[in-house]
mmCIF file of C-alpha atoms in Angstrom:
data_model
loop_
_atom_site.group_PDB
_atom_site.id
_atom_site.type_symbol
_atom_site.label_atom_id
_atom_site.label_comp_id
_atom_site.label_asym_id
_atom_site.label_seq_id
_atom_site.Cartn_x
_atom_site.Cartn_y
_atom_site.Cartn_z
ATOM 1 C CA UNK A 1 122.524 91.566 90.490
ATOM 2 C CA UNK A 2 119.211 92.623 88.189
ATOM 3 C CA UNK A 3 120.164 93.140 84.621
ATOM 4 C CA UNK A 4 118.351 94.471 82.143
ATOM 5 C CA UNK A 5 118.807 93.881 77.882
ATOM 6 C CA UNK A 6 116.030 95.905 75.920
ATOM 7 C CA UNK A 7 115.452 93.924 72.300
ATOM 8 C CA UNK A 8 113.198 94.696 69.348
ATOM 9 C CA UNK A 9 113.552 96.099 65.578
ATOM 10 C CA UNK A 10 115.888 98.583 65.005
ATOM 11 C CA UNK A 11 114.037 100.425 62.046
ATOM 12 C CA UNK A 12 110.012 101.573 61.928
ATOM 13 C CA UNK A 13 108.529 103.239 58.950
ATOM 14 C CA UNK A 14 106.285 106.248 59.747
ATOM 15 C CA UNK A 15 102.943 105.776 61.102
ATOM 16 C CA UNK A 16 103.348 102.254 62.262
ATOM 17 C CA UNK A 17 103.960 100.787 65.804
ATOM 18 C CA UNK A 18 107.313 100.969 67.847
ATOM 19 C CA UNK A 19 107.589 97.679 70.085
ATOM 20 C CA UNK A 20 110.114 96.981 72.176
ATOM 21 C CA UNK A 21 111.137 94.378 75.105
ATOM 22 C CA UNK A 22 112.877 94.242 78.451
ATOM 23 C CA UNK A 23 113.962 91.293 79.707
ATOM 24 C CA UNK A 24 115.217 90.820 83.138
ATOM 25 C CA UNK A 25 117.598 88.949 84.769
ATOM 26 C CA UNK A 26 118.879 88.533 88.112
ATOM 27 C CA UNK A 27 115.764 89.559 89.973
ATOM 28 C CA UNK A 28 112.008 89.150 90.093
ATOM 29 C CA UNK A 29 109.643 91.484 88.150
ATOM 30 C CA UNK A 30 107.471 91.458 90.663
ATOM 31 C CA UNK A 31 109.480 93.392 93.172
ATOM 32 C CA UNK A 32 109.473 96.988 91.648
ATOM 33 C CA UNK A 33 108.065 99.490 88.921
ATOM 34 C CA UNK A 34 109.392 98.878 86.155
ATOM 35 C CA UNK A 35 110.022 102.373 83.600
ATOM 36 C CA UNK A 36 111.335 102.722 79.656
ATOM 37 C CA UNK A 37 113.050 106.290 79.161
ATOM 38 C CA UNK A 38 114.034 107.656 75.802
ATOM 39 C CA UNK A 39 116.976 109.770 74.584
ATOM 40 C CA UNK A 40 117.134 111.564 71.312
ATOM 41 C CA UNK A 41 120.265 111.350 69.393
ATOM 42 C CA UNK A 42 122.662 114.280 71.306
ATOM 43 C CA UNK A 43 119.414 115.406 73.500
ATOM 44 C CA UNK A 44 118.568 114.361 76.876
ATOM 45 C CA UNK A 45 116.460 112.043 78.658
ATOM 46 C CA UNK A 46 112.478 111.641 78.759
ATOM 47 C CA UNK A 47 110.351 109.173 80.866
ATOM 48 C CA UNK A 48 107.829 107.510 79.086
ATOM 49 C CA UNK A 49 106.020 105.122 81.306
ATOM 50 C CA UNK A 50 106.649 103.127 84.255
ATOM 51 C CA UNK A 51 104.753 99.609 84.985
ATOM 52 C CA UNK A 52 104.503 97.349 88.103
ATOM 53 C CA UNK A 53 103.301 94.172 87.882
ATOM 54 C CA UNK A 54 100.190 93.957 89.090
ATOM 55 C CA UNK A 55 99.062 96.483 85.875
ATOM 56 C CA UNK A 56 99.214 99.757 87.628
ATOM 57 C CA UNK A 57 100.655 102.093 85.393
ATOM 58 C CA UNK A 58 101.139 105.993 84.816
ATOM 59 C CA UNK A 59 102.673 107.404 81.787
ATOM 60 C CA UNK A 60 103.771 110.647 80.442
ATOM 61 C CA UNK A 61 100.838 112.836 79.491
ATOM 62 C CA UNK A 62 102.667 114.296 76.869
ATOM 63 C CA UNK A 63 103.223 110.404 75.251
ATOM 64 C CA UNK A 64 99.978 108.689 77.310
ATOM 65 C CA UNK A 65 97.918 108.801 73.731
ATOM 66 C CA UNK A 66 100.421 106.463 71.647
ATOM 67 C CA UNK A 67 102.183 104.778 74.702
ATOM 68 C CA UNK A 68 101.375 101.242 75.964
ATOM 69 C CA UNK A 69 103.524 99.883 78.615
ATOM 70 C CA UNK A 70 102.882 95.874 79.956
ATOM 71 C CA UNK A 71 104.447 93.244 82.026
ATOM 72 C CA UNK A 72 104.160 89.462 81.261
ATOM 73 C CA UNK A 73 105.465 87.911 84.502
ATOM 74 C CA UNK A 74 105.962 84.528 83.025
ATOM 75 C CA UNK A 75 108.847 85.716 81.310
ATOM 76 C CA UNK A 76 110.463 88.321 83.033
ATOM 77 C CA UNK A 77 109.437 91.143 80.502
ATOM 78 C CA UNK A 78 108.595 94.362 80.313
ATOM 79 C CA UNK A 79 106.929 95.763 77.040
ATOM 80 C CA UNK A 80 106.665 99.231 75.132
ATOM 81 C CA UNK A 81 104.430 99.946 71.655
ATOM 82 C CA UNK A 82 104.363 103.575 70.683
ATOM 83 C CA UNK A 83 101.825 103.987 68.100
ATOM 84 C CA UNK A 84 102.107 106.480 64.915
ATOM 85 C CA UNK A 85 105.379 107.142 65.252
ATOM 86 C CA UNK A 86 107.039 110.020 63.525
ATOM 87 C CA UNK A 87 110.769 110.806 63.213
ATOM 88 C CA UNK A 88 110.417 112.671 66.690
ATOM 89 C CA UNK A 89 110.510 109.107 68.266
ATOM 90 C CA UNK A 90 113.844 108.290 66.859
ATOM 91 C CA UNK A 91 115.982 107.704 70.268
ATOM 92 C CA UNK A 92 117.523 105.476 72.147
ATOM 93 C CA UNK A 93 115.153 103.408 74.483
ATOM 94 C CA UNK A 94 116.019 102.384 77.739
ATOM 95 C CA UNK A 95 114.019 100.512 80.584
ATOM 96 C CA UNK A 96 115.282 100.518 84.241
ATOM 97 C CA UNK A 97 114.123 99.630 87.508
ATOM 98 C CA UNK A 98 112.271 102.127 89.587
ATOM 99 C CA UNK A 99 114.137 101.780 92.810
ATOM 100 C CA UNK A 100 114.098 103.656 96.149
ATOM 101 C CA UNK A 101 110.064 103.673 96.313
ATOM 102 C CA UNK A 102 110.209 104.315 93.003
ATOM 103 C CA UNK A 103 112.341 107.957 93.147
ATOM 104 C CA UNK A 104 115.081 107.184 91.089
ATOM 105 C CA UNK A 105 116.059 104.248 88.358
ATOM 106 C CA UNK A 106 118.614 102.170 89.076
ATOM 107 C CA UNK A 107 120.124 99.852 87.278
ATOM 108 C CA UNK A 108 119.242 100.438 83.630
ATOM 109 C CA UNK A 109 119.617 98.581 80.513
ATOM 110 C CA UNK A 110 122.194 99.258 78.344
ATOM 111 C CA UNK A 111 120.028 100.881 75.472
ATOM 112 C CA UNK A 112 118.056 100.348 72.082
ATOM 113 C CA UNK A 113 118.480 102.694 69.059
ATOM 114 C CA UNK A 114 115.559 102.769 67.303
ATOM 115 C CA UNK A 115 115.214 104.795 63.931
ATOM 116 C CA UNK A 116 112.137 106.209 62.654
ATOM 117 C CA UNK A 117 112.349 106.111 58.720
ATOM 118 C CA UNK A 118 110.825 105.112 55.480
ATOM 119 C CA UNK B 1 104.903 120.493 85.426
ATOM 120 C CA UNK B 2 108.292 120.792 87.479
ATOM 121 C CA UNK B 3 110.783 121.957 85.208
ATOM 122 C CA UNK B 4 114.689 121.126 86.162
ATOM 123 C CA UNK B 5 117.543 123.917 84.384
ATOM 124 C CA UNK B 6 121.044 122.513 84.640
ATOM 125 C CA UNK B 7 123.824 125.013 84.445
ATOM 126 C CA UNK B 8 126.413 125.574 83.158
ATOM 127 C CA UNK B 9 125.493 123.749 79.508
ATOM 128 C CA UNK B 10 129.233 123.034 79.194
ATOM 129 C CA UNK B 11 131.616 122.873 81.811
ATOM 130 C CA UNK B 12 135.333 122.915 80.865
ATOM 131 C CA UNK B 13 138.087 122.139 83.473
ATOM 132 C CA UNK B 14 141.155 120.251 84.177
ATOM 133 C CA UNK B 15 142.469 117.033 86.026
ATOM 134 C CA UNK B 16 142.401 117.896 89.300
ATOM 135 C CA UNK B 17 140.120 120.630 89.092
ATOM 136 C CA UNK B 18 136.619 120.774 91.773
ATOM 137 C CA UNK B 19 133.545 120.544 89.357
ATOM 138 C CA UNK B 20 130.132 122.360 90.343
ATOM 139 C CA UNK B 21 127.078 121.013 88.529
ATOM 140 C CA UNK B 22 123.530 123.655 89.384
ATOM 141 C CA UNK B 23 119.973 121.489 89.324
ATOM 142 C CA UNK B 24 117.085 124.653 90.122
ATOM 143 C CA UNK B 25 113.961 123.330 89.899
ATOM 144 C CA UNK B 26 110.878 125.685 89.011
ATOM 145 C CA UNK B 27 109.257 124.848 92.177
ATOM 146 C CA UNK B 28 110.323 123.843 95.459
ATOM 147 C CA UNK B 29 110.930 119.681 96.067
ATOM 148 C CA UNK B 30 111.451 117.724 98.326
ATOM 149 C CA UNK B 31 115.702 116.838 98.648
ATOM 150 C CA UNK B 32 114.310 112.715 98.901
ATOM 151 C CA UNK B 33 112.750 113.391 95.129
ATOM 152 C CA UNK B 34 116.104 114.602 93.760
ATOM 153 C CA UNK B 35 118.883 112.436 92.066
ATOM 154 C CA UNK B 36 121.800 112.746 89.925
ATOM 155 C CA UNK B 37 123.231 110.739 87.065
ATOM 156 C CA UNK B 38 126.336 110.222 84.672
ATOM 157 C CA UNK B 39 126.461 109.237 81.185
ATOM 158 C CA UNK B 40 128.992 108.744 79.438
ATOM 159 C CA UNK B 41 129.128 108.572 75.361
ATOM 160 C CA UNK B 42 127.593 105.093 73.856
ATOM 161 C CA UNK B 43 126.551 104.454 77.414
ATOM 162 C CA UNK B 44 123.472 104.275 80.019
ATOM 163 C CA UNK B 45 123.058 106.665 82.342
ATOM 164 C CA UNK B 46 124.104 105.650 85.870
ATOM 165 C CA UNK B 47 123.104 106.309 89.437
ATOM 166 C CA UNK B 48 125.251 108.565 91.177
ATOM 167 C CA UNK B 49 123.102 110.584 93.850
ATOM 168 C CA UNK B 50 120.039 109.785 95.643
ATOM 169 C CA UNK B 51 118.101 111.756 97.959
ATOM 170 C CA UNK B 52 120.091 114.817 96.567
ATOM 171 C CA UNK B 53 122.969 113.339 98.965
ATOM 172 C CA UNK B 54 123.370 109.946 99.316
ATOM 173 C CA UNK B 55 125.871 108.347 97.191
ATOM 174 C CA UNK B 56 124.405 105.310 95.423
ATOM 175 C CA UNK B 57 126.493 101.827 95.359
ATOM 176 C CA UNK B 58 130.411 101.875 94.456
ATOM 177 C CA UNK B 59 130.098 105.452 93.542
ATOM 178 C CA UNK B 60 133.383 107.604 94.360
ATOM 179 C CA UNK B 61 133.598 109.859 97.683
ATOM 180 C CA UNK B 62 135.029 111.899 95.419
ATOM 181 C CA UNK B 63 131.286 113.038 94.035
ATOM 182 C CA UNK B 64 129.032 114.510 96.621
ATOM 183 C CA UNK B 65 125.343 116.325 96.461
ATOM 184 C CA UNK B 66 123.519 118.936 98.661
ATOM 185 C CA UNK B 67 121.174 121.146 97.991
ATOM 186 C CA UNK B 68 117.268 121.847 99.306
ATOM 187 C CA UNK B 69 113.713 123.360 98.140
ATOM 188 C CA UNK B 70 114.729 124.825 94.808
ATOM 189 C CA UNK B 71 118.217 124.185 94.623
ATOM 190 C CA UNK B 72 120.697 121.315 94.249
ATOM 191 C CA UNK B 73 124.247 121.256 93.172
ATOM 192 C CA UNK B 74 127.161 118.572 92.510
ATOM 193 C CA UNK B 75 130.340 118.517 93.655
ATOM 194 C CA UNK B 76 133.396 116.707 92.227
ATOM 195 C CA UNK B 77 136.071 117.189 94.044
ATOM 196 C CA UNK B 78 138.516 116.323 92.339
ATOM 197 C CA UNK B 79 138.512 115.436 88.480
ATOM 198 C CA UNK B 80 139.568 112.213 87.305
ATOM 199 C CA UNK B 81 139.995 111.583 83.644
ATOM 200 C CA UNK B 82 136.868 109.104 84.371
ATOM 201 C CA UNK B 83 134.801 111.857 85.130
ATOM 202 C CA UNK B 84 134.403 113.802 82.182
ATOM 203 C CA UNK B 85 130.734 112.542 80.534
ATOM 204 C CA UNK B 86 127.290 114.423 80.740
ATOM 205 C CA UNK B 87 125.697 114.965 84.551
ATOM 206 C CA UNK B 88 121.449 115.106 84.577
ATOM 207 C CA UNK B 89 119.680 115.539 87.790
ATOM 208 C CA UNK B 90 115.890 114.090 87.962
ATOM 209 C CA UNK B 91 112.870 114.717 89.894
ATOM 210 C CA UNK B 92 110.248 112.520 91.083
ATOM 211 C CA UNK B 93 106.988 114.301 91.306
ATOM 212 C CA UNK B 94 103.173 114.334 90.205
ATOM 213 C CA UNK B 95 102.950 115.004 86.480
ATOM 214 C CA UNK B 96 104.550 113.561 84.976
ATOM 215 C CA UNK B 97 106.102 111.512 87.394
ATOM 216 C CA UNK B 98 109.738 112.104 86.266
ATOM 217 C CA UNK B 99 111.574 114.630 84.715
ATOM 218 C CA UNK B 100 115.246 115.269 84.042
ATOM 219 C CA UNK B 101 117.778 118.327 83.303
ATOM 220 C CA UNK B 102 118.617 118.950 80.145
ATOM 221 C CA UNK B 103 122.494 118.225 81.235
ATOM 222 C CA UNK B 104 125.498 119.307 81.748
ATOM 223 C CA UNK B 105 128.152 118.430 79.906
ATOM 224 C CA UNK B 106 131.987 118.510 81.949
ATOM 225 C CA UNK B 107 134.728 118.650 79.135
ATOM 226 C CA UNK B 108 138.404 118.688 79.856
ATOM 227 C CA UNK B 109 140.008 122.092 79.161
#
């Protein structure tokens, strides 16, 4: 079955880029959407962006100025950069498939913690 | 913006126990656009509900959804000591395309 394993640093100083990867396994990328989702420590969950292969994309307005979302096909990944982060982007990052025409996500990777610090 | 309250916050009950979970949206929806998940501490969240009713893949009978326009609710039927973790609902919409519930939180008393 798909699998997904999100990967990247663990610490970002203030101001600088967030980037992050999602590698899948078990499935093609080219099948479905493709979405990252965040989670503050103890708060609750926030869609950032969701991707399908050919390069449509729609993001959250209320990220859509700092958010890039891509998809290299060659490797089965799915990226996120966040620009000018702040401690308000300190969360857990997930990325999941966008299944069911795209209603709900389903399965989703197991989580990144990324802390926003100096 | 379709906004999604969960109540209660915190729900505390025993094994055994029938657990109802509230999803009102601010706007009506459409029941296909509504779906439940579980999370449990240190872990993803995972599909439960589609469609506000249809159980997703290896998921319990145990756990059921209804609802319509406004209004959605989950049923446990019975608690298992498995069951006790955080419950979000999520909508699939316009703008943005997603949101979720703040959660609800089902503690054993």
């Amino acid at each position: 079955q798909v699998q997904l394993q999100e990967s990247g640093p663990g610490l970002v100083k203030p101001s600088e880029t967030l980037a992050l990867t999602c590698t899948v396994s078990g499935g093609s990328i080219t099948t479905n959407f493709w979405s990252w989702i965040r989670q503050p420590p103890g708060k609750g969950l926030e869609w950032i962006g969701s991707v399908f292969y050919s390069g449509r994309i729609r993001y959250n307005p209320s990220l859509k100025s700092r958010v890039t979302i891509s998809v290299e096909t060659s490797n089965n990944q799915v990226s996120l950069q966040v620009t000018s982060v702040t401690a308000a982007d300190t969360a857990v990052y997930y990325c999941a498939r966008s299944s069911g025409a795209n209603r709900w996500f389903d399965p989703w990777g197991q989580g990144t913690l990324v802390i926003v610090s100096s | 913006e379709i906004v999604l309250t969960q109540s209660p916050g915190t729900l505390s009950l025993s094994l055994g126990d029938r657990a109802t979970l509230s999803c009102r949206a601010s706007q009506n929806i459409s029941s296909t656009f509504l779906a439940w998940y579980q999370q449990k501490p240190g872990q993803a969240p995972r599909l439960l509900i589609h469609d506000a009713s249809s159980r997703a893949t290896d998921v319990p009978d145990r756990f059921s959804g209804s609802g319509s326009g406004a209004d959605f609710t989950l049923t446990i039927s019975r608690l298992e000591p498995e069951d006790f973790a955080v419950y979000y609902c999520q909508q699939y919409g316009d703008s943005p395309l997603y949101t979720f519930g703040q959660g609800t939180k089902l503690e054993i008393k």
